[in-house]
Short mmCIF file of C-alpha atoms and ligand atoms in Angstrom, two decimals:
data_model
loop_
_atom_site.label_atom_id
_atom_site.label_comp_id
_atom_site.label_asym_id
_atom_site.label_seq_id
_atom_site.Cartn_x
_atom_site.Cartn_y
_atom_site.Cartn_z
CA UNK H 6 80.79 120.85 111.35
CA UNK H 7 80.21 117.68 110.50
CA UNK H 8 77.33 117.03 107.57
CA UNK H 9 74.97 114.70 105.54
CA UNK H 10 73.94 116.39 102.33
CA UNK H 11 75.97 118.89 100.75
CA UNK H 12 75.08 122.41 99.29
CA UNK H 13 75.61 122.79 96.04
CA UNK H 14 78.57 125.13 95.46
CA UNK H 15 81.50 125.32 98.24
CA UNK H 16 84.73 127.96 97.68
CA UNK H 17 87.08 125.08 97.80
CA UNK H 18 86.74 120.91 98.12
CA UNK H 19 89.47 119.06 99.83
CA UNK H 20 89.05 115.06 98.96
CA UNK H 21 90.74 113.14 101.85
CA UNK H 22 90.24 114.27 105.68
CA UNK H 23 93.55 112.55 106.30
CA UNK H 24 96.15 114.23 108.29
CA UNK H 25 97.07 115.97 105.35
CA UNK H 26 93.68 117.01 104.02
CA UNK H 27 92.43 117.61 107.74
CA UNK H 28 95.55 119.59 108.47
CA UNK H 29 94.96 121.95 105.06
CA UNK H 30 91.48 122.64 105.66
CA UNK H 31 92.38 123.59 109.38
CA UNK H 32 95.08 125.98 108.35
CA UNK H 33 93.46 127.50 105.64
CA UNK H 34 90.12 127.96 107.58
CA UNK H 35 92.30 129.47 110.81
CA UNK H 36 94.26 131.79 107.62
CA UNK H 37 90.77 133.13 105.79
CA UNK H 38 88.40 132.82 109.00
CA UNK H 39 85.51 134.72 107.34
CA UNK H 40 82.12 132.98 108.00
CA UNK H 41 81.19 133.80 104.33
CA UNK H 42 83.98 131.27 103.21
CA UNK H 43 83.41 127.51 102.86
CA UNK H 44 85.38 124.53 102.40
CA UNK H 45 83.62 121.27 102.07
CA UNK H 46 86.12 118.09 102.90
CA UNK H 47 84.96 115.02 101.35
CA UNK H 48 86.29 111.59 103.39
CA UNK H 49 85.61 107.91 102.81
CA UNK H 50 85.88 107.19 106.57
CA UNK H 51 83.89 108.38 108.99
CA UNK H 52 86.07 109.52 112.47
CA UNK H 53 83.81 109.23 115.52
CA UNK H 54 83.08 105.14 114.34
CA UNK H 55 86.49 103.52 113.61
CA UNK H 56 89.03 105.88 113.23
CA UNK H 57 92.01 103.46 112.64
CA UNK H 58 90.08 102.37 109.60
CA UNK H 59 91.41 105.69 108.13
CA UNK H 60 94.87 105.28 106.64
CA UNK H 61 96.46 108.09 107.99
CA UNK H 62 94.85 107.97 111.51
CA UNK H 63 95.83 103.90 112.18
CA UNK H 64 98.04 102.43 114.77
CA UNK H 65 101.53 104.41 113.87
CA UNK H 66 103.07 107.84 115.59
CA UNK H 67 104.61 110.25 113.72
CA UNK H 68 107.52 112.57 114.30
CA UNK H 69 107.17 115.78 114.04
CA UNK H 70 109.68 118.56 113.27
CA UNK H 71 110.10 121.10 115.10
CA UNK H 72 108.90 123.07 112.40
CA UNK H 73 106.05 121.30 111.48
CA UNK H 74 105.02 122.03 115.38
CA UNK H 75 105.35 125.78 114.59
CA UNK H 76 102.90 125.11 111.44
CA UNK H 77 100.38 123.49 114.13
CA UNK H 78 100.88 126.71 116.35
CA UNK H 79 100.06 128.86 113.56
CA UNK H 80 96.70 126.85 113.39
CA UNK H 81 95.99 127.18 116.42
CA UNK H 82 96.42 123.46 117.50
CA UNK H 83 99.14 123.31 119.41
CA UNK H 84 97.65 123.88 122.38
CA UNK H 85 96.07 120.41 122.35
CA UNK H 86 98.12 118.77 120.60
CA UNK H 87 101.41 119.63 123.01
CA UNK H 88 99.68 117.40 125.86
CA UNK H 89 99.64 114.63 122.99
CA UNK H 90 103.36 114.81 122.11
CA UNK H 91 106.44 113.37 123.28
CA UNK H 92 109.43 115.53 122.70
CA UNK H 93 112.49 114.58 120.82
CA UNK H 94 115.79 116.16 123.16
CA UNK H 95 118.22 114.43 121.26
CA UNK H 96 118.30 112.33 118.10
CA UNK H 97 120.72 109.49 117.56
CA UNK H 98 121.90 108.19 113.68
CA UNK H 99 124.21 104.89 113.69
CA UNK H 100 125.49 102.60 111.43
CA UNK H 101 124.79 98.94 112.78
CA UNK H 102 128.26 96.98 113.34
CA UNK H 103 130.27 100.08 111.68
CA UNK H 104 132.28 103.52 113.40
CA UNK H 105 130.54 106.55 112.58
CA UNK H 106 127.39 108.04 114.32
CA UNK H 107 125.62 111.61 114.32
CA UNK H 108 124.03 112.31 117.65
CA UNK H 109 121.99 116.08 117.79
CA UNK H 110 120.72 117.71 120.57
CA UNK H 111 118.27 120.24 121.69
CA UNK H 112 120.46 122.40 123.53
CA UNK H 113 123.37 122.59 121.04
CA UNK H 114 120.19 124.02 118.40
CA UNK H 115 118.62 126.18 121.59
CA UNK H 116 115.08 124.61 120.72
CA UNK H 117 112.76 122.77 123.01
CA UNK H 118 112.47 120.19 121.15
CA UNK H 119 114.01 118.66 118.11
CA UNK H 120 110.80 117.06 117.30
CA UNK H 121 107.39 115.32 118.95
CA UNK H 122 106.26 112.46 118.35
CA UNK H 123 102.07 111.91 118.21
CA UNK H 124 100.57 108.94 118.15
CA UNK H 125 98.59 108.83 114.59
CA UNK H 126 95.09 108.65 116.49
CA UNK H 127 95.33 111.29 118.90
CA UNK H 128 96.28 113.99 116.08
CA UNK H 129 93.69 112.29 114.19
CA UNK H 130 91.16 113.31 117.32
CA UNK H 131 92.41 117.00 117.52
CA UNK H 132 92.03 117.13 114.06
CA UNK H 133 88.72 115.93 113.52
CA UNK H 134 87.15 117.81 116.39
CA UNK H 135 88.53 121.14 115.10
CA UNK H 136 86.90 120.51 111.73
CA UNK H 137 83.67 119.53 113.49
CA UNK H 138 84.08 123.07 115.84
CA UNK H 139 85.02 125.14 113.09
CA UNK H 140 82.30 126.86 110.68
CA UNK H 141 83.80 127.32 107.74
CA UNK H 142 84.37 123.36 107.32
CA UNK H 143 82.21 121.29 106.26
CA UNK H 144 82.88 117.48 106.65
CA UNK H 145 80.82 115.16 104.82
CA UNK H 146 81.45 111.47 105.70
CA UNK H 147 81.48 108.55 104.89
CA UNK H 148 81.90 110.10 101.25
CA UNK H 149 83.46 109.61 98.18
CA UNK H 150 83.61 111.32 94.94
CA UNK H 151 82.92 108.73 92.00
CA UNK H 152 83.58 111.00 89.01
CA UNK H 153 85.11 115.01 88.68
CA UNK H 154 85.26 117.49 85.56
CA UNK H 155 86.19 120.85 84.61
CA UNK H 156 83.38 123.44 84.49
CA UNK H 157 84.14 126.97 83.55
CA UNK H 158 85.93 128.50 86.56
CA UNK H 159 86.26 125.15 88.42
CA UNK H 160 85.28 121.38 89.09
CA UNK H 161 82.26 119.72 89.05
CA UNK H 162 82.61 116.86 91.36
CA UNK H 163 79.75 113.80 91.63
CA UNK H 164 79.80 112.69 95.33
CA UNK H 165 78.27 109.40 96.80
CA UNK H 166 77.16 109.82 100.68
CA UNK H 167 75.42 107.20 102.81
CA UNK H 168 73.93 105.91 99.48
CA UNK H 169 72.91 109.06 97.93
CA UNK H 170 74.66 110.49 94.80
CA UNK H 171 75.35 114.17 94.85
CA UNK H 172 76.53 116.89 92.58
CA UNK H 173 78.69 119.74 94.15
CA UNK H 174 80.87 122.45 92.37
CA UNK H 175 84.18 124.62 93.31
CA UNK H 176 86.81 126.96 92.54
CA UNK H 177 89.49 124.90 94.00
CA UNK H 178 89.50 120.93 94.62
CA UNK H 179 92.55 119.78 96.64
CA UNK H 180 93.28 116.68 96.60
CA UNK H 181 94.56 114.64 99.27
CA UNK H 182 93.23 111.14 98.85
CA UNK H 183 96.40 109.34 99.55
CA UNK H 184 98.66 107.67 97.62
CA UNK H 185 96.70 105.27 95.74
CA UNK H 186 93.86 107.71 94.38
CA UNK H 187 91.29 106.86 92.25
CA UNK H 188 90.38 110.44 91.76
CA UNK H 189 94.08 110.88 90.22
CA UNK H 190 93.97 108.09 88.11
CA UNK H 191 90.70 108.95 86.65
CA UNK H 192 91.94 112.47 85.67
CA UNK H 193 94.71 110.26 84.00
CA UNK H 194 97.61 112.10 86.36
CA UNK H 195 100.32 109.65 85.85
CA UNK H 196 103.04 108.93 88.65
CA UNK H 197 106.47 108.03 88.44
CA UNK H 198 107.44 105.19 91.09
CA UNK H 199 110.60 103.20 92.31
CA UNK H 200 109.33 100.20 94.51
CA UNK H 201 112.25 100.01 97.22
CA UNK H 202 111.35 95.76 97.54
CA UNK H 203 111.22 96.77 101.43
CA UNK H 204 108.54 96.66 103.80
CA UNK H 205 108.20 98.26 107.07
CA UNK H 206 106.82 96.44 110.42
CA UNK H 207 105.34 99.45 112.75
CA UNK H 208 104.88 98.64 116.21
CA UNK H 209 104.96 99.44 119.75
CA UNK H 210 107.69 97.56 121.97
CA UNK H 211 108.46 98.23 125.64
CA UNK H 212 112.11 98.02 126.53
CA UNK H 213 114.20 97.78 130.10
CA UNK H 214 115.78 101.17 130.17
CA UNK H 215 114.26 104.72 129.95
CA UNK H 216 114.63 106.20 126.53
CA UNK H 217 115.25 109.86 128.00
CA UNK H 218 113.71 111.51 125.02
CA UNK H 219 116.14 109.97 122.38
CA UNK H 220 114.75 109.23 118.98
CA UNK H 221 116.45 106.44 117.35
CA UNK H 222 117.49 105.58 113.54
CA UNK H 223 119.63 102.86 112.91
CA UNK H 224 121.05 101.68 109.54
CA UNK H 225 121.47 97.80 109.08
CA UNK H 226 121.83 95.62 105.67
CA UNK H 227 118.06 95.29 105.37
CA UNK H 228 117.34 98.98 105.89
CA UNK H 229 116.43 101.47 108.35
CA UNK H 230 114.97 100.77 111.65
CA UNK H 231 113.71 103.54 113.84
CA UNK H 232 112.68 103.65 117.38
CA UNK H 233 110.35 106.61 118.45
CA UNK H 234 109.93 107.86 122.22
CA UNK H 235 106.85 107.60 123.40
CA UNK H 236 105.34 108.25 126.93
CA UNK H 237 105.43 105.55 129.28
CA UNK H 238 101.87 103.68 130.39
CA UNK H 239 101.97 101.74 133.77
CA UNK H 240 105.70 102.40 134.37
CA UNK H 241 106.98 100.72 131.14
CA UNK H 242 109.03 101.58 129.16
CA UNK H 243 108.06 102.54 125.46
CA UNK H 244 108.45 103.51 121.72
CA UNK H 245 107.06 103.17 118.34
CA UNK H 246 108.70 100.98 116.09
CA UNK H 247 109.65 101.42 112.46
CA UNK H 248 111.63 98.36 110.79
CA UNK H 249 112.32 98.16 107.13
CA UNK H 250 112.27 94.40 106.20
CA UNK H 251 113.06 92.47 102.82
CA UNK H 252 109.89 91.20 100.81
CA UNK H 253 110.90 87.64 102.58
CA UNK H 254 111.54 89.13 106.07
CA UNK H 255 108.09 90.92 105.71
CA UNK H 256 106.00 87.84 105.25
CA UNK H 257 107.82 85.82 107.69
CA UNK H 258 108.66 87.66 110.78
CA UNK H 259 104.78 88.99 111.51
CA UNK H 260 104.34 85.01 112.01
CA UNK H 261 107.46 84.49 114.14
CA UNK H 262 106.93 84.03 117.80
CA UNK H 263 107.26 86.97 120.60
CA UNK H 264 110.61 85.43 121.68
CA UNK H 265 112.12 85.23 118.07
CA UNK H 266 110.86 88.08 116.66
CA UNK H 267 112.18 90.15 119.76
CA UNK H 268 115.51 88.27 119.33
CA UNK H 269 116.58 89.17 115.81
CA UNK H 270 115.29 92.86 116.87
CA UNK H 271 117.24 92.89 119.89
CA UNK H 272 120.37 91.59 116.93
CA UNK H 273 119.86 94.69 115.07
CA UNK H 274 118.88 97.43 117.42
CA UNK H 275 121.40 96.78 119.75
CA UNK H 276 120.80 96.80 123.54
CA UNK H 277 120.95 100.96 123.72
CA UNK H 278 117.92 100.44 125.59
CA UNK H 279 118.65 97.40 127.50
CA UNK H 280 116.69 94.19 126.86
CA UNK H 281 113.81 94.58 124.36
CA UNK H 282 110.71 93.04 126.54
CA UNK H 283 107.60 93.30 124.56
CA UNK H 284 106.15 94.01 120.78
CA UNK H 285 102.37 94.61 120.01
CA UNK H 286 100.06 94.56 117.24
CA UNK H 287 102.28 94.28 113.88
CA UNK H 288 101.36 96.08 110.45
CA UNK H 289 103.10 95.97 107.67
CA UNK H 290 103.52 98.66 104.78
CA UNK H 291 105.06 98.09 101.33
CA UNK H 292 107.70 101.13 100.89
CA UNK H 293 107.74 102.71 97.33
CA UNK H 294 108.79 106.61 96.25
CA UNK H 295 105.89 107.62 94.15
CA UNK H 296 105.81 110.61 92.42
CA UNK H 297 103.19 112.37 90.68
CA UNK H 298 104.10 113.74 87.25
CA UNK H 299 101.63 116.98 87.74
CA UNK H 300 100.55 118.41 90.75
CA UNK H 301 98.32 121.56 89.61
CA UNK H 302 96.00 122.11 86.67
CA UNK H 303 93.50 124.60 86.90
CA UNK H 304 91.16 124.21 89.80
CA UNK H 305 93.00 121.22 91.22
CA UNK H 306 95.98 120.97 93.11
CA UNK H 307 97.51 117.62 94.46
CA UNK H 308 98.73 117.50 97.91
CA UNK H 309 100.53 114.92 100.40
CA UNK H 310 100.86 111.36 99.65
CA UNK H 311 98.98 112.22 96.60
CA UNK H 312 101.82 114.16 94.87
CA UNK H 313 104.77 112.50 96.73
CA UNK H 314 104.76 109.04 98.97
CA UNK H 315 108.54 108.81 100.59
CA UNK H 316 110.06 105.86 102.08
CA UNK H 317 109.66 106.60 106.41
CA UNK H 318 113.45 107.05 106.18
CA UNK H 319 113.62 110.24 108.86
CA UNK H 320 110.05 110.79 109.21
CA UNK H 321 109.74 113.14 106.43
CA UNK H 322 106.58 112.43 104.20
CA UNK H 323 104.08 114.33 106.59
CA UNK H 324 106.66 117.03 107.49
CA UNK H 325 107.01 117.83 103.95
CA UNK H 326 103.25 118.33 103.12
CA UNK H 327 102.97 121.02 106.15
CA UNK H 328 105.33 122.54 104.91
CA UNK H 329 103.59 122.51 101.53
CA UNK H 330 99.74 123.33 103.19
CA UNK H 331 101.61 126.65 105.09
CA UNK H 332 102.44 128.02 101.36
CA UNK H 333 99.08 126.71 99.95
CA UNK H 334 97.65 128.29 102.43
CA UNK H 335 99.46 131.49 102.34
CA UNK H 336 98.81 131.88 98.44
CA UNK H 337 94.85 131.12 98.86
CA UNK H 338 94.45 133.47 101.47
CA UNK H 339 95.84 135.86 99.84
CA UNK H 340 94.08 135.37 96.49
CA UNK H 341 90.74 135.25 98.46
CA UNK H 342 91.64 138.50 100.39
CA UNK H 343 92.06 139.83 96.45
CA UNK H 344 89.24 138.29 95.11
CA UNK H 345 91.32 136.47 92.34
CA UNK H 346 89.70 133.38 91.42
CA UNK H 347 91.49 130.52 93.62
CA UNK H 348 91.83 127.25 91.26
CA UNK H 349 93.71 129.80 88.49
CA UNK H 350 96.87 128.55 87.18
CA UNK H 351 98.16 132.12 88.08
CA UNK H 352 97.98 131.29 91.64
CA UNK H 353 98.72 127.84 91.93
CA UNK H 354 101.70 128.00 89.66
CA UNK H 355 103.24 130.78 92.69
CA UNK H 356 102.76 127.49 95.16
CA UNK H 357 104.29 125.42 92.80
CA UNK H 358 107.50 128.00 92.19
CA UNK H 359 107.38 128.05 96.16
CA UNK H 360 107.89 124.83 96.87
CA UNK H 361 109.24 122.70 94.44
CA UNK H 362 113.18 122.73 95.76
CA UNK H 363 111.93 121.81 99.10
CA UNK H 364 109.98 118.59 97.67
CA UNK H 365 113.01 117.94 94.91
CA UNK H 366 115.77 117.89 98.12
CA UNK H 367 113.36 116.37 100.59
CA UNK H 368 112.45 113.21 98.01
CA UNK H 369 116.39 112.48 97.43
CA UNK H 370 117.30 113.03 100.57
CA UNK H 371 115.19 110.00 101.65
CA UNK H 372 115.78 108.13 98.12
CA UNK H 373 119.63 108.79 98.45
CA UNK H 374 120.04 107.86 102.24
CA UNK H 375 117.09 104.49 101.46
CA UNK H 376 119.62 103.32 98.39
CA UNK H 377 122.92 104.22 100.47
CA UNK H 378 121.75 102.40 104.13
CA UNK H 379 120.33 99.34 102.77
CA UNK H 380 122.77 97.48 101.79
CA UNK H 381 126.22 95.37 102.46
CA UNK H 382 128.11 96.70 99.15
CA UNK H 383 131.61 97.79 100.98
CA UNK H 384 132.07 100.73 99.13
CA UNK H 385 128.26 101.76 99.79
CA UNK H 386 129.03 101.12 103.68
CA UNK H 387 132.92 103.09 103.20
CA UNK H 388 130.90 105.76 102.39
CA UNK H 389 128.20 105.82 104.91
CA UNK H 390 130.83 105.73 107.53
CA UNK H 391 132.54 108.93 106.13
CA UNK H 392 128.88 110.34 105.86
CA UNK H 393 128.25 109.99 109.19
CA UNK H 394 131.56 111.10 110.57
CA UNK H 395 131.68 114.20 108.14
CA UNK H 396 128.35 114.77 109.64
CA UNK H 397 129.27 114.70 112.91
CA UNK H 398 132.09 116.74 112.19
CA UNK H 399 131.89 119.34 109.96
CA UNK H 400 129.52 122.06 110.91
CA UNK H 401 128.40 123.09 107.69
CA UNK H 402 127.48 119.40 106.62
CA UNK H 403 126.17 118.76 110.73
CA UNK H 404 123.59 121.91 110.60
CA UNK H 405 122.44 121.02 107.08
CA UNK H 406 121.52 117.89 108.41
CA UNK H 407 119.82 119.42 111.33
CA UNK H 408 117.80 121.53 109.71
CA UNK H 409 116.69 118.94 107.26
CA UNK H 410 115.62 116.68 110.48
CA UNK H 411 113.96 119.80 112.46
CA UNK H 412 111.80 120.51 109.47
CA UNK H 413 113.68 123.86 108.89
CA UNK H 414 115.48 123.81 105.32
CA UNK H 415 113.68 125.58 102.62
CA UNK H 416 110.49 126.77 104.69
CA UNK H 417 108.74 129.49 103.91
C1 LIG U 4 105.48 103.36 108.26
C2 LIG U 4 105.38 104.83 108.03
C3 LIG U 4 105.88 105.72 108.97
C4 LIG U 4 105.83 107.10 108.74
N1 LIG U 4 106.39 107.95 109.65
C5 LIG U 4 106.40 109.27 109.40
C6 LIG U 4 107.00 110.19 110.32
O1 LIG U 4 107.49 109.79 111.38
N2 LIG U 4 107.01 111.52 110.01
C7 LIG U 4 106.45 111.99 108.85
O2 LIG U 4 106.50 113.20 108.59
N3 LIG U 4 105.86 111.15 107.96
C8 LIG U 4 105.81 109.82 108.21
N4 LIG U 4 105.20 108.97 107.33
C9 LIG U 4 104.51 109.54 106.15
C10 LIG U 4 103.07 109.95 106.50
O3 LIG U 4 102.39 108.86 107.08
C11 LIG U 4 102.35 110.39 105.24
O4 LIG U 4 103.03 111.53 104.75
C12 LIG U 4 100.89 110.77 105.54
O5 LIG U 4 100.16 109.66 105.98
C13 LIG U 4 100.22 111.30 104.28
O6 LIG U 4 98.88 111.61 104.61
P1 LIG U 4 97.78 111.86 103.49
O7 LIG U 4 96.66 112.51 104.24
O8 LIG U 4 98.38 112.54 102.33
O9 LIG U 4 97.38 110.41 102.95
P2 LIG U 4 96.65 109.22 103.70
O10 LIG U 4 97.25 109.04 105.04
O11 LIG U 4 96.67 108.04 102.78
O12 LIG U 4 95.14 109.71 103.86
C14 LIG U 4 94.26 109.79 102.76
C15 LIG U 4 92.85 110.05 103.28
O13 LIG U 4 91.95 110.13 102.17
C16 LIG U 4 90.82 109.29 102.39
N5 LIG U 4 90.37 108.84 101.06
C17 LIG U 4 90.98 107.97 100.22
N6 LIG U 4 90.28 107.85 99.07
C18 LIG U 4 89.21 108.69 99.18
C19 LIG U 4 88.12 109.01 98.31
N7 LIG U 4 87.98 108.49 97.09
N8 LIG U 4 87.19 109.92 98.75
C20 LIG U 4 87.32 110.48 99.98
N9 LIG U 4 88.33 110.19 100.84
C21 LIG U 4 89.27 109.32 100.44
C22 LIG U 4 91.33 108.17 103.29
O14 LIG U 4 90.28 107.56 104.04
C23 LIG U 4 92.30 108.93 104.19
O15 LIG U 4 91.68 109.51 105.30
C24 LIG U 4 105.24 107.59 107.54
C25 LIG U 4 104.71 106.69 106.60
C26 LIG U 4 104.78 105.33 106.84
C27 LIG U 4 104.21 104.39 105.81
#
């Protein structure tokens, strides 16, 4: 439900009603469901108004594993969300203007779907209406918290709300304010980050030929560039764009006219789906892997973009954190079920255990295949094409790969 003053005391704060602070408190409120539980979730942006103000809800899609669709079935979401998806039948990996190319496909893995791809606003809609339906979660927004401590058994956290300065304390605060938190800096958690001097330009283009469920990535000497399915509107053709761009490229192309722009596009894509008609709106995000150097203390634990921003490479950064909230999850619930206090290192140390190999191979998979795909060094692109044909190849190497892209390797 959604709020304007909060109680005083709440079982567990969650800072950041982004997809991944939305899609915690959902899971963890469909895990405990007890009335007599409450989480409060404290966001700067308020939904119903202007919900592309929110950085996680703007004008992108996302793909989805087809694990991290299982997660959302667990919640009890999929339901709404599977007339919002997309599905991903077959996935395509090429090199531009060198051999070697992985293609996968839904039947040879006897799924569905590889993946789904969801428009960034309409999961932001399914998520916000099941926090304002659900009883355990409170929402409390526009919010922010301007200063936290440790109390005995928990956090103290001072809130600011439509003008009005609050004090609210918890067992548990999880933390999923994004990448550039202020909370995190003013607990002095320190981050580790490599700046990839690459931007991406998101976007939706409409193209001649039908993408038949075929989700793009393409490597070329400036980066990755992806090309989502999406549904068709008004019989055209379309996807969502993601094209990594130099610091140059990145302040020049936005200006460049439709023709142009489309042009060098239609250079590096390729013509795979015939001639490249349309862009629209353009946005631009700097690309950085940004690490934080602790993720738990006691009574706080960091998740999302928080404790690890990826480059886009592969759509991983949101698939990840599911994966992370479905062991959070499963270690709260089962604290609270044995009334063990939930912000104890104990506890959130068992998380940590959990999941750290995932986020360790998940982060260089993206930083390796970033460094390797970007550039024109020959022996960088010799060994892409081997990569790619030993992928396509070799079965042990070709379902690794799979499983990393269907959001399978190292779940719980
Ligand atoms: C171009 C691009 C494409 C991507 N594509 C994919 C993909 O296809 N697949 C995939 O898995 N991942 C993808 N990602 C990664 C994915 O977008 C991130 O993993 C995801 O956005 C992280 O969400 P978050 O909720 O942690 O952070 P954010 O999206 O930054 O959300 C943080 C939330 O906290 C709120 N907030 C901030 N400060 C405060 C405060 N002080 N108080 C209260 N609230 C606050 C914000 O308003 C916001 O709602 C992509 C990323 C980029 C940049």
């Amino acid at each position: 439900m959604q709020i304007t003053r909060p109680e005083k005391h709440y079982d567990l704060i969650v800072v950041g009603g982004g997809m991944v602070g939305a899609s915690f408190s959902c899971a963890l409120a469909a895990a405990i469901d007890e009335e007599k539980f409450s989480i409060l979730v404290i966001e700067a942006v308020t939904p119903d108004n202007d919900l592309a103000r929110q950085s996680s809800f703007d004008a992108r899609s996302t793909a989805l594993s087809y694990g991290s669709g299982k997660i959302f079935d667990k919640m009890g979401l999929w339901q709404q969300l599977q007339d919002a998806v997309t599905l991903i039948h077959q996935i395509h990996v090429s090199d531009k203007g060198r051999l070697g190319s992985v293609k996968l496909s839904r039947e040879e893995h006897n799924v569905d779907a590889l993946g789904y791809v969801v428009q960034n606003q309409d999961l932001g809609h399914i998520l916000n209406s099941a926090m304002e339906e659900s009883s355990i979660i409170s929402l409390l927004c526009p919010a922010s918290v301007s200063s936290i401590q440790a109390i005995q058994n928990g956090m103290s956290l001072e809130l600011v709300c439509s003008e009005q300065e609050f004090t609210v304390d918890t067992a548990l605060v999880v933390l999923a304010d994004g990448g550039k938190s202020p909370v995190c800096k003013q607990l002095g958690i320190e981050r580790s980050v490599e700046r990839y001097d690459q931007h991406a330009l998101i976007s939706n283009i409409v193209f001649e030929k039908p993408h038949n469920n075929i989700a793009f990535e393409r490597f070329t000497d400036t980066g990755p560039l992806a090309v989502l399915p999406l549904e068709p509107i008004d019989a055209k053709n379309r996807g969502s764009l993601v094209w990594t761009l130099t610091e140059n490229e990145a302040v020049e192309f936005p200006n460049l006219s439709e023709e142009i722009l489309l042009g060098k596009l239609q250079e590096r894509f390729g013509c795979r789906l015939g001639k490249i008609r349309a862009i629209g709106e353009k946005f631009v995000y700097p690309l950085s892997l940004s690490l934080a150097k602790e993720q738990i203390r006691p009574g706080i634990v960091l998740l999302g973009n928080v404790a690890h921003t990826l480059h886009p490479v592969a759509g991983q950064g949101l698939n990840l954190a599911l994966r992370d909230t479905e062991v959070l999850v499963d270690v709260l619930s089962s604290a609270w079920r044995q009334s063990a206090p939930l912000g104890q290192m104990y506890t959130l140390l068992d998380y940590l255990k959990r999941r750290e190999q995932d986020q360790v191979q998940t982060a260089q998979f993206t930083h390796t295949i970033t460094q390797l795909f970007s550039s024109n060094n020959e022996v960088k692109a010799w060994l892409r094409k081997f990569g790619l044909i030993a992928i396509e190849l070799v079965p042990r190497l070709r379902r690794g790969f799979a499983e990393q892209a269907m959001g399978l390797k190292n779940r719980a």
